[in-house]
Amino acid sequence: MFPLNINYDIAALFIFIPLIISHFQKKNLPIVQNKAILAFLIVAFAATVFDIVSSLIQMDSTNWTLWSVWLFNILCYIATNTLSYIYAIYCGSLVSFEDTISHKYNKIYRALIIIPFVLQMIIIFASVPSYYFFDKPLLFYIDSSKSYHRGGIFFYINYGFVIYYTIVATTVLLKRRKDLKISTLLVVFCYIFFMILGVIIQLLVPNLLVQNFGICVAIVMFSAFIQKPEEFLEGVTNLYNQTAFIKMTRHYIKQNEKFLVISIILDDTLFISNAFGINQMNSFLKKVGQFLALTFPHSEQYHLSQ
C-alpha cells in the first residue's frame, strides 16, 4: 500500500470551517438556494473528514475493527455521492426552476432528482451484504485484512450517477440561461470542471487525494461570486427588502404554501426625517426592525420602501 497524501484534504477542512461559520453569521433568506449551499458546505466538510479517516485507516488499520473500516468507507461514499445530488438542486434553485414549471412537471422533475439518489444509497448499503453473502462486490469491499478495494462495474456506474446529475444541472441552467449572468454560469460550471479534474487525478493517482479540495475551491467560488445575501437586505433596518419579499411570496404562491402577511404602515416618516434629521429617522427605523425581530422571531420581516 502506497502512503496516501491527505494534505489537500486537510487544507480543504481549514477552508470549509470559516465558510460554514461565515454562513451562519450572515442573514440568509430562507430560500432553497441558501439551504442548498449550506447543505453543500456541511456535506462537503463531512465527506472530507470521512475521506481523511478512511485514508488513515488504509495506512494503518491495526487499531480499527473490520466493521469500523466498512462504516467509515460507507459514510465517505454517502457524503461524496450526496454532493452531486445537492449540486443539481442548487443549480435548479439559482433559476427558481421549480417555480417556473407546472405542478405536474414539478413532480416529474423531483422524481428525476430523488430516484437516482435513492438508487445510489441502495448500492452503497448493499455493498456489504452483497460481498459477504454472495461474494459479489458492488461499489467497494473491505477484505479480511481490512484493506479497501474498488468494486466491479458498479464502481463505474456510481460515476455514471455523478454524470447524470451533472447533465440534469447543466440542462436546467442552459434552459434558463437568460435568467442568469454569464459570470454566474461560468462559476457554476467551474464546479463541473474541478469535479471532473479531481476524479481523473484520483483515478490516475489513487494515493493523491485532491477531489475534495477541487470541490472546496468550487464552493469558495460559489460563496464569493454567487451567494450575496446583502442583495436581499435593507441597509438601515437589516430587514429583508422588497426584492426578497417579492421572491418569497412568488415562491409560496407557486408552491401552494399557506402564508400570512401582516403589514405595519409607518405614517409621517418624511416629517420625522425633516424635523429631527435623517440619522434620527434611520435610528427609529432600526429600532422598529429590532422590535419586529424580537416579537416575531420565527417569521420573516421585510421593509418595503414603496
mmCIF file of N, CA and C in Angstrom, residues 143-265:
data_model
loop_
_atom_site.group_PDB
_atom_site.id
_atom_site.type_symbol
_atom_site.label_atom_id
_atom_site.label_comp_id
_atom_site.label_asym_id
_atom_site.label_seq_id
_atom_site.Cartn_x
_atom_site.Cartn_y
_atom_site.Cartn_z
ATOM 1 N N ASP A 143 -11.570 -6.357 2.573
ATOM 2 C CA ASP A 143 -11.238 -7.770 2.767
ATOM 3 C C ASP A 143 -10.908 -8.061 4.241
ATOM 4 N N SER A 144 -10.561 -9.302 4.519
ATOM 5 C CA SER A 144 -10.312 -9.722 5.903
ATOM 6 C C SER A 144 -9.112 -9.036 6.532
ATOM 7 N N SER A 145 -8.219 -8.514 5.701
ATOM 8 C CA SER A 145 -7.053 -7.796 6.232
ATOM 9 C C SER A 145 -7.332 -6.299 6.382
ATOM 10 N N LYS A 146 -8.595 -5.926 6.230
ATOM 11 C CA LYS A 146 -9.078 -4.538 6.387
ATOM 12 C C LYS A 146 -8.591 -3.615 5.272
ATOM 13 N N SER A 147 -8.251 -4.177 4.149
ATOM 14 C CA SER A 147 -7.810 -3.363 3.004
ATOM 15 C C SER A 147 -9.006 -3.001 2.126
ATOM 16 N N TYR A 148 -9.002 -1.768 1.640
ATOM 17 C CA TYR A 148 -10.076 -1.269 0.771
ATOM 18 C C TYR A 148 -9.801 -1.673 -0.675
ATOM 19 N N HIS A 149 -10.877 -2.084 -1.375
ATOM 20 C CA HIS A 149 -10.765 -2.420 -2.795
ATOM 21 C C HIS A 149 -11.971 -1.845 -3.539
ATOM 22 N N ARG A 150 -11.742 -1.346 -4.737
ATOM 23 C CA ARG A 150 -12.853 -0.916 -5.582
ATOM 24 C C ARG A 150 -13.639 -2.127 -6.043
ATOM 25 N N GLY A 151 -14.942 -1.913 -6.261
ATOM 26 C CA GLY A 151 -15.793 -2.999 -6.722
ATOM 27 C C GLY A 151 -15.678 -3.211 -8.218
ATOM 28 N N GLY A 152 -16.670 -3.870 -8.776
ATOM 29 C CA GLY A 152 -16.673 -4.150 -10.203
ATOM 30 C C GLY A 152 -17.310 -3.029 -10.984
ATOM 31 N N ILE A 153 -18.274 -3.404 -11.808
ATOM 32 C CA ILE A 153 -18.882 -2.423 -12.710
ATOM 33 C C ILE A 153 -19.669 -1.355 -11.974
ATOM 34 N N PHE A 154 -20.181 -1.682 -10.765
ATOM 35 C CA PHE A 154 -20.979 -0.704 -10.022
ATOM 36 C C PHE A 154 -20.122 0.475 -9.556
ATOM 37 N N PHE A 155 -18.823 0.268 -9.424
ATOM 38 C CA PHE A 155 -17.943 1.380 -9.068
ATOM 39 C C PHE A 155 -17.983 2.453 -10.153
ATOM 40 N N TYR A 156 -18.020 2.005 -11.404
ATOM 41 C CA TYR A 156 -18.056 2.947 -12.523
ATOM 42 C C TYR A 156 -19.480 3.432 -12.789
ATOM 43 N N ILE A 157 -20.473 2.598 -12.467
ATOM 44 C CA ILE A 157 -21.872 3.050 -12.544
ATOM 45 C C ILE A 157 -22.097 4.206 -11.581
ATOM 46 N N ASN A 158 -21.417 4.135 -10.451
ATOM 47 C CA ASN A 158 -21.529 5.211 -9.473
ATOM 48 C C ASN A 158 -21.110 6.548 -10.079
ATOM 49 N N TYR A 159 -20.051 6.545 -10.869
ATOM 50 C CA TYR A 159 -19.642 7.767 -11.567
ATOM 51 C C TYR A 159 -20.665 8.160 -12.629
ATOM 52 N N GLY A 160 -21.407 7.155 -13.118
ATOM 53 C CA GLY A 160 -22.485 7.443 -14.062
ATOM 54 C C GLY A 160 -23.568 8.294 -13.436
ATOM 55 N N PHE A 161 -23.854 8.045 -12.147
ATOM 56 C CA PHE A 161 -24.840 8.868 -11.429
ATOM 57 C C PHE A 161 -24.349 10.309 -11.315
ATOM 58 N N VAL A 162 -23.063 10.464 -11.065
ATOM 59 C CA VAL A 162 -22.483 11.813 -10.981
ATOM 60 C C VAL A 162 -22.640 12.543 -12.313
ATOM 61 N N ILE A 163 -22.360 11.819 -13.400
ATOM 62 C CA ILE A 163 -22.521 12.400 -14.739
ATOM 63 C C ILE A 163 -23.987 12.751 -14.992
ATOM 64 N N TYR A 164 -24.890 11.876 -14.535
ATOM 65 C CA TYR A 164 -26.329 12.116 -14.708
ATOM 66 C C TYR A 164 -26.744 13.432 -14.050
ATOM 67 N N TYR A 165 -26.350 13.632 -12.800
ATOM 68 C CA TYR A 165 -26.717 14.867 -12.101
ATOM 69 C C TYR A 165 -26.063 16.086 -12.752
ATOM 70 N N THR A 166 -24.875 15.895 -13.277
ATOM 71 C CA THR A 166 -24.212 16.988 -13.987
ATOM 72 C C THR A 166 -24.999 17.380 -15.233
ATOM 73 N N ILE A 167 -25.512 16.390 -15.941
ATOM 74 C CA ILE A 167 -26.315 16.650 -17.145
ATOM 75 C C ILE A 167 -27.620 17.343 -16.777
ATOM 76 N N VAL A 168 -28.275 16.871 -15.711
ATOM 77 C CA VAL A 168 -29.527 17.489 -15.257
ATOM 78 C C VAL A 168 -29.294 18.950 -14.896
ATOM 79 N N ALA A 169 -28.255 19.198 -14.098
ATOM 80 C CA ALA A 169 -27.951 20.567 -13.679
ATOM 81 C C ALA A 169 -27.622 21.457 -14.868
ATOM 82 N N THR A 170 -26.817 20.948 -15.795
ATOM 83 C CA THR A 170 -26.434 21.717 -16.981
ATOM 84 C C THR A 170 -27.648 22.026 -17.855
ATOM 85 N N THR A 171 -28.525 21.043 -18.019
ATOM 86 C CA THR A 171 -29.727 21.233 -18.838
ATOM 87 C C THR A 171 -30.617 22.329 -18.262
ATOM 88 N N VAL A 172 -30.811 22.281 -16.941
ATOM 89 C CA VAL A 172 -31.650 23.287 -16.276
ATOM 90 C C VAL A 172 -31.051 24.680 -16.436
ATOM 91 N N LEU A 173 -29.755 24.795 -16.217
ATOM 92 C CA LEU A 173 -29.094 26.092 -16.312
ATOM 93 C C LEU A 173 -29.131 26.652 -17.731
ATOM 94 N N LEU A 174 -28.867 25.803 -18.716
ATOM 95 C CA LEU A 174 -28.875 26.271 -20.096
ATOM 96 C C LEU A 174 -30.286 26.625 -20.565
ATOM 97 N N LYS A 175 -31.277 25.896 -20.047
ATOM 98 C CA LYS A 175 -32.666 26.174 -20.421
ATOM 99 C C LYS A 175 -33.105 27.543 -19.898
ATOM 100 N N ARG A 176 -32.594 27.925 -18.729
ATOM 101 C CA ARG A 176 -32.955 29.210 -18.112
ATOM 102 C C ARG A 176 -31.767 30.177 -18.096
ATOM 103 N N ARG A 177 -30.873 30.038 -19.045
ATOM 104 C CA ARG A 177 -29.643 30.824 -19.035
ATOM 105 C C ARG A 177 -29.900 32.330 -19.122
ATOM 106 N N LYS A 178 -31.031 32.714 -19.683
ATOM 107 C CA LYS A 178 -31.347 34.137 -19.798
ATOM 108 C C LYS A 178 -31.614 34.768 -18.438
ATOM 109 N N ASP A 179 -31.922 33.930 -17.438
ATOM 110 C CA ASP A 179 -32.188 34.436 -16.091
ATOM 111 C C ASP A 179 -30.919 34.622 -15.270
ATOM 112 N N LEU A 180 -29.776 34.236 -15.822
ATOM 113 C CA LEU A 180 -28.515 34.310 -15.086
ATOM 114 C C LEU A 180 -27.490 35.140 -15.839
ATOM 115 N N LYS A 181 -26.585 35.724 -15.078
ATOM 116 C CA LYS A 181 -25.458 36.423 -15.688
ATOM 117 C C LYS A 181 -24.479 35.387 -16.235
ATOM 118 N N ILE A 182 -23.744 35.766 -17.262
ATOM 119 C CA ILE A 182 -22.734 34.878 -17.842
ATOM 120 C C ILE A 182 -21.703 34.496 -16.790
ATOM 121 N N SER A 183 -21.335 35.467 -15.945
ATOM 122 C CA SER A 183 -20.337 35.203 -14.902
ATOM 123 C C SER A 183 -20.832 34.143 -13.917
ATOM 124 N N THR A 184 -22.124 34.173 -13.604
ATOM 125 C CA THR A 184 -22.698 33.182 -12.687
ATOM 126 C C THR A 184 -22.652 31.792 -13.307
ATOM 127 N N LEU A 185 -23.002 31.716 -14.592
ATOM 128 C CA LEU A 185 -22.950 30.424 -15.292
ATOM 129 C C LEU A 185 -21.536 29.853 -15.294
ATOM 130 N N LEU A 186 -20.570 30.708 -15.551
ATOM 131 C CA LEU A 186 -19.179 30.252 -15.596
ATOM 132 C C LEU A 186 -18.730 29.724 -14.236
ATOM 133 N N VAL A 187 -19.119 30.417 -13.172
ATOM 134 C CA VAL A 187 -18.744 29.985 -11.823
ATOM 135 C C VAL A 187 -19.374 28.644 -11.494
ATOM 136 N N VAL A 188 -20.664 28.487 -11.834
ATOM 137 C CA VAL A 188 -21.356 27.232 -11.552
ATOM 138 C C VAL A 188 -20.736 26.083 -12.328
ATOM 139 N N PHE A 189 -20.384 26.334 -13.577
ATOM 140 C CA PHE A 189 -19.781 25.278 -14.399
ATOM 141 C C PHE A 189 -18.348 24.963 -13.962
ATOM 142 N N CYS A 190 -17.727 25.873 -13.205
ATOM 143 C CA CYS A 190 -16.393 25.598 -12.681
ATOM 144 C C CYS A 190 -16.422 24.388 -11.751
ATOM 145 N N TYR A 191 -17.552 24.193 -11.076
ATOM 146 C CA TYR A 191 -17.681 23.019 -10.194
ATOM 147 C C TYR A 191 -17.509 21.737 -11.008
ATOM 148 N N ILE A 192 -18.148 21.698 -12.176
ATOM 149 C CA ILE A 192 -18.049 20.515 -13.043
ATOM 150 C C ILE A 192 -16.600 20.294 -13.457
ATOM 151 N N PHE A 193 -15.927 21.390 -13.816
ATOM 152 C CA PHE A 193 -14.525 21.291 -14.237
ATOM 153 C C PHE A 193 -13.651 20.726 -13.115
ATOM 154 N N PHE A 194 -13.776 21.299 -11.905
ATOM 155 C CA PHE A 194 -12.953 20.853 -10.784
ATOM 156 C C PHE A 194 -13.306 19.429 -10.371
ATOM 157 N N MET A 195 -14.595 19.073 -10.465
ATOM 158 C CA MET A 195 -15.019 17.727 -10.100
ATOM 159 C C MET A 195 -14.428 16.701 -11.065
ATOM 160 N N ILE A 196 -14.547 16.967 -12.369
ATOM 161 C CA ILE A 196 -14.004 16.051 -13.378
ATOM 162 C C ILE A 196 -12.495 15.941 -13.251
ATOM 163 N N LEU A 197 -11.837 17.084 -13.052
ATOM 164 C CA LEU A 197 -10.380 17.092 -12.897
ATOM 165 C C LEU A 197 -9.962 16.273 -11.678
ATOM 166 N N GLY A 198 -10.707 16.458 -10.571
ATOM 167 C CA GLY A 198 -10.394 15.714 -9.353
ATOM 168 C C GLY A 198 -10.583 14.216 -9.524
ATOM 169 N N VAL A 199 -11.663 13.824 -10.203
ATOM 170 C CA VAL A 199 -11.941 12.399 -10.439
ATOM 171 C C VAL A 199 -10.847 11.781 -11.303
ATOM 172 N N ILE A 200 -10.445 12.501 -12.368
ATOM 173 C CA ILE A 200 -9.402 11.985 -13.270
ATOM 174 C C ILE A 200 -8.085 11.787 -12.518
ATOM 175 N N ILE A 201 -7.709 12.807 -11.729
ATOM 176 C CA ILE A 201 -6.463 12.695 -10.957
ATOM 177 C C ILE A 201 -6.558 11.557 -9.949
ATOM 178 N N GLN A 202 -7.751 11.433 -9.313
ATOM 179 C CA GLN A 202 -7.948 10.375 -8.317
ATOM 180 C C GLN A 202 -7.812 8.992 -8.938
ATOM 181 N N LEU A 203 -8.326 8.832 -10.162
ATOM 182 C CA LEU A 203 -8.243 7.539 -10.838
ATOM 183 C C LEU A 203 -6.821 7.234 -11.312
ATOM 184 N N LEU A 204 -6.122 8.279 -11.787
ATOM 185 C CA LEU A 204 -4.770 8.077 -12.307
ATOM 186 C C LEU A 204 -3.737 7.961 -11.187
ATOM 187 N N VAL A 205 -3.959 8.754 -10.127
ATOM 188 C CA VAL A 205 -3.022 8.731 -8.993
ATOM 189 C C VAL A 205 -3.824 8.481 -7.715
ATOM 190 N N PRO A 206 -4.182 7.231 -7.432
ATOM 191 C CA PRO A 206 -5.079 6.904 -6.312
ATOM 192 C C PRO A 206 -4.580 7.374 -4.952
ATOM 193 N N ASN A 207 -3.264 7.509 -4.776
ATOM 194 C CA ASN A 207 -2.737 7.900 -3.464
ATOM 195 C C ASN A 207 -2.736 9.415 -3.251
ATOM 196 N N LEU A 208 -3.119 10.196 -4.279
ATOM 197 C CA LEU A 208 -3.177 11.648 -4.156
ATOM 198 C C LEU A 208 -4.640 12.071 -4.035
ATOM 199 N N LEU A 209 -5.060 12.472 -2.852
ATOM 200 C CA LEU A 209 -6.462 12.792 -2.583
ATOM 201 C C LEU A 209 -6.707 14.278 -2.831
ATOM 202 N N VAL A 210 -7.198 14.604 -4.012
ATOM 203 C CA VAL A 210 -7.407 16.008 -4.388
ATOM 204 C C VAL A 210 -8.858 16.317 -4.733
ATOM 205 N N GLN A 211 -9.701 15.296 -4.801
ATOM 206 C CA GLN A 211 -11.077 15.502 -5.262
ATOM 207 C C GLN A 211 -11.836 16.472 -4.358
ATOM 208 N N ASN A 212 -11.730 16.301 -3.049
ATOM 209 C CA ASN A 212 -12.443 17.179 -2.116
ATOM 210 C C ASN A 212 -11.902 18.600 -2.135
ATOM 211 N N PHE A 213 -10.611 18.732 -2.399
ATOM 212 C CA PHE A 213 -10.025 20.078 -2.482
ATOM 213 C C PHE A 213 -10.582 20.819 -3.701
ATOM 214 N N GLY A 214 -10.741 20.101 -4.815
ATOM 215 C CA GLY A 214 -11.330 20.714 -6.004
ATOM 216 C C GLY A 214 -12.749 21.180 -5.745
ATOM 217 N N ILE A 215 -13.529 20.339 -5.041
ATOM 218 C CA ILE A 215 -14.895 20.714 -4.672
ATOM 219 C C ILE A 215 -14.870 21.935 -3.763
ATOM 220 N N CYS A 216 -13.892 21.963 -2.855
ATOM 221 C CA CYS A 216 -13.746 23.090 -1.933
ATOM 222 C C CYS A 216 -13.515 24.395 -2.694
ATOM 223 N N VAL A 217 -12.636 24.362 -3.684
ATOM 224 C CA VAL A 217 -12.342 25.559 -4.490
ATOM 225 C C VAL A 217 -13.613 26.046 -5.190
ATOM 226 N N ALA A 218 -14.403 25.103 -5.721
ATOM 227 C CA ALA A 218 -15.641 25.469 -6.417
ATOM 228 C C ALA A 218 -16.626 26.120 -5.456
ATOM 229 N N ILE A 219 -16.769 25.572 -4.241
ATOM 230 C CA ILE A 219 -17.707 26.136 -3.263
ATOM 231 C C ILE A 219 -17.246 27.520 -2.814
ATOM 232 N N VAL A 220 -15.948 27.716 -2.708
ATOM 233 C CA VAL A 220 -15.419 29.047 -2.385
ATOM 234 C C VAL A 220 -15.858 30.049 -3.450
ATOM 235 N N MET A 221 -15.802 29.627 -4.702
ATOM 236 C CA MET A 221 -16.225 30.498 -5.801
ATOM 237 C C MET A 221 -17.720 30.775 -5.727
ATOM 238 N N PHE A 222 -18.517 29.768 -5.364
ATOM 239 C CA PHE A 222 -19.960 29.976 -5.176
ATOM 240 C C PHE A 222 -20.198 31.049 -4.115
ATOM 241 N N SER A 223 -19.513 30.894 -2.978
ATOM 242 C CA SER A 223 -19.711 31.812 -1.854
ATOM 243 C C SER A 223 -19.269 33.226 -2.188
ATOM 244 N N ALA A 224 -18.200 33.336 -2.979
ATOM 245 C CA ALA A 224 -17.647 34.659 -3.275
ATOM 246 C C ALA A 224 -18.403 35.396 -4.372
ATOM 247 N N PHE A 225 -18.868 34.667 -5.394
ATOM 248 C CA PHE A 225 -19.417 35.332 -6.576
ATOM 249 C C PHE A 225 -20.933 35.148 -6.779
ATOM 250 N N ILE A 226 -21.537 34.168 -6.097
ATOM 251 C CA ILE A 226 -22.969 33.917 -6.303
ATOM 252 C C ILE A 226 -23.786 34.215 -5.057
ATOM 253 N N GLN A 227 -23.307 33.703 -3.922
ATOM 254 C CA GLN A 227 -24.045 33.887 -2.665
ATOM 255 C C GLN A 227 -23.854 35.311 -2.148
ATOM 256 N N LYS A 228 -24.836 36.160 -2.371
ATOM 257 C CA LYS A 228 -24.756 37.556 -1.928
ATOM 258 C C LYS A 228 -26.018 37.915 -1.146
ATOM 259 N N PRO A 229 -26.078 37.519 0.134
ATOM 260 C CA PRO A 229 -27.285 37.764 0.943
ATOM 261 C C PRO A 229 -27.604 39.241 1.114
ATOM 262 N N GLU A 230 -26.587 40.111 0.982
ATOM 263 C CA GLU A 230 -26.832 41.548 1.145
ATOM 264 C C GLU A 230 -27.769 42.102 0.076
ATOM 265 N N GLU A 231 -27.906 41.387 -1.053
ATOM 266 C CA GLU A 231 -28.816 41.839 -2.108
ATOM 267 C C GLU A 231 -30.281 41.772 -1.665
ATOM 268 N N PHE A 232 -30.550 40.984 -0.624
ATOM 269 C CA PHE A 232 -31.924 40.830 -0.145
ATOM 270 C C PHE A 232 -32.153 41.549 1.187
ATOM 271 N N LEU A 233 -31.201 42.393 1.599
ATOM 272 C CA LEU A 233 -31.328 43.100 2.875
ATOM 273 C C LEU A 233 -31.454 44.598 2.651
ATOM 274 N N GLU A 234 -32.239 45.238 3.513
ATOM 275 C CA GLU A 234 -32.382 46.692 3.501
ATOM 276 C C GLU A 234 -31.326 47.249 4.447
ATOM 277 N N GLY A 235 -30.516 48.167 3.949
ATOM 278 C CA GLY A 235 -29.321 48.597 4.662
ATOM 279 C C GLY A 235 -29.545 49.150 6.050
ATOM 280 N N VAL A 236 -30.560 49.984 6.238
ATOM 281 C CA VAL A 236 -30.758 50.679 7.506
ATOM 282 C C VAL A 236 -31.280 49.745 8.587
ATOM 283 N N THR A 237 -32.339 49.019 8.296
ATOM 284 C CA THR A 237 -33.023 48.203 9.301
ATOM 285 C C THR A 237 -32.458 46.787 9.411
ATOM 286 N N ASN A 238 -31.692 46.355 8.419
ATOM 287 C CA ASN A 238 -31.190 44.974 8.337
ATOM 288 C C ASN A 238 -32.327 43.958 8.213
ATOM 289 N N LEU A 239 -33.483 44.444 7.734
ATOM 290 C CA LEU A 239 -34.593 43.546 7.437
ATOM 291 C C LEU A 239 -34.507 43.159 5.962
ATOM 292 N N TYR A 240 -35.244 42.118 5.587
ATOM 293 C CA TYR A 240 -35.296 41.743 4.173
ATOM 294 C C TYR A 240 -35.964 42.862 3.378
ATOM 295 N N ASN A 241 -35.503 43.080 2.150
ATOM 296 C CA ASN A 241 -36.014 44.185 1.349
ATOM 297 C C ASN A 241 -37.167 43.760 0.442
ATOM 298 N N GLN A 242 -37.557 44.683 -0.417
ATOM 299 C CA GLN A 242 -38.701 44.452 -1.297
ATOM 300 C C GLN A 242 -38.426 43.334 -2.301
ATOM 301 N N THR A 243 -37.201 43.247 -2.788
ATOM 302 C CA THR A 243 -36.831 42.170 -3.715
ATOM 303 C C THR A 243 -37.026 40.814 -3.057
ATOM 304 N N ALA A 244 -36.616 40.701 -1.793
ATOM 305 C CA ALA A 244 -36.772 39.450 -1.046
ATOM 306 C C ALA A 244 -38.250 39.118 -0.841
ATOM 307 N N PHE A 245 -39.052 40.147 -0.546
ATOM 308 C CA PHE A 245 -40.483 39.935 -0.324
ATOM 309 C C PHE A 245 -41.160 39.387 -1.583
ATOM 310 N N ILE A 246 -40.846 39.968 -2.730
ATOM 311 C CA ILE A 246 -41.434 39.521 -3.997
ATOM 312 C C ILE A 246 -41.000 38.088 -4.303
ATOM 313 N N LYS A 247 -39.730 37.796 -4.078
ATOM 314 C CA LYS A 247 -39.191 36.459 -4.357
ATOM 315 C C LYS A 247 -39.864 35.396 -3.484
ATOM 316 N N MET A 248 -40.029 35.695 -2.204
ATOM 317 C CA MET A 248 -40.604 34.715 -1.283
ATOM 318 C C MET A 248 -42.099 34.517 -1.527
ATOM 319 N N THR A 249 -42.833 35.596 -1.756
ATOM 320 C CA THR A 249 -44.276 35.455 -1.979
ATOM 321 C C THR A 249 -44.565 34.707 -3.280
ATOM 322 N N ARG A 250 -43.768 34.966 -4.315
ATOM 323 C CA ARG A 250 -43.928 34.213 -5.566
ATOM 324 C C ARG A 250 -43.690 32.728 -5.335
ATOM 325 N N HIS A 251 -42.679 32.425 -4.525
ATOM 326 C CA HIS A 251 -42.368 31.020 -4.221
ATOM 327 C C HIS A 251 -43.519 30.365 -3.465
ATOM 328 N N TYR A 252 -44.029 31.037 -2.440
ATOM 329 C CA TYR A 252 -45.128 30.477 -1.645
ATOM 330 C C TYR A 252 -46.363 30.237 -2.501
ATOM 331 N N ILE A 253 -46.678 31.210 -3.359
ATOM 332 C CA ILE A 253 -47.865 31.089 -4.207
ATOM 333 C C ILE A 253 -47.700 29.950 -5.215
ATOM 334 N N LYS A 254 -46.516 29.873 -5.836
ATOM 335 C CA LYS A 254 -46.284 28.845 -6.847
ATOM 336 C C LYS A 254 -46.307 27.456 -6.241
ATOM 337 N N GLN A 255 -45.794 27.310 -5.019
ATOM 338 C CA GLN A 255 -45.742 26.003 -4.365
ATOM 339 C C GLN A 255 -46.998 25.707 -3.548
ATOM 340 N N ASN A 256 -48.001 26.585 -3.650
ATOM 341 C CA ASN A 256 -49.269 26.413 -2.916
ATOM 342 C C ASN A 256 -49.059 26.298 -1.412
ATOM 343 N N GLU A 257 -48.109 27.048 -0.897
ATOM 344 C CA GLU A 257 -47.851 27.057 0.543
ATOM 345 C C GLU A 257 -48.654 28.182 1.191
ATOM 346 N N LYS A 258 -49.233 27.875 2.340
ATOM 347 C CA LYS A 258 -50.001 28.881 3.065
ATOM 348 C C LYS A 258 -49.051 29.854 3.759
ATOM 349 N N PHE A 259 -49.405 31.135 3.700
ATOM 350 C CA PHE A 259 -48.602 32.124 4.406
ATOM 351 C C PHE A 259 -49.479 33.313 4.778
ATOM 352 N N LEU A 260 -49.053 34.041 5.781
ATOM 353 C CA LEU A 260 -49.797 35.189 6.295
ATOM 354 C C LEU A 260 -48.918 36.426 6.219
ATOM 355 N N VAL A 261 -49.484 37.519 5.716
ATOM 356 C CA VAL A 261 -48.749 38.775 5.635
ATOM 357 C C VAL A 261 -49.397 39.791 6.568
ATOM 358 N N ILE A 262 -48.629 40.325 7.499
ATOM 359 C CA ILE A 262 -49.094 41.386 8.390
ATOM 360 C C ILE A 262 -48.349 42.658 8.016
ATOM 361 N N SER A 263 -49.093 43.680 7.636
ATOM 362 C CA SER A 263 -48.486 44.929 7.184
ATOM 363 C C SER A 263 -48.592 46.003 8.264
ATOM 364 N N ILE A 264 -47.470 46.638 8.553
ATOM 365 C CA ILE A 264 -47.427 47.749 9.505
ATOM 366 C C ILE A 264 -46.969 48.988 8.747
ATOM 367 N N ILE A 265 -47.836 49.978 8.690
ATOM 368 C CA ILE A 265 -47.535 51.206 7.941
ATOM 369 C C ILE A 265 -47.093 52.299 8.904
#
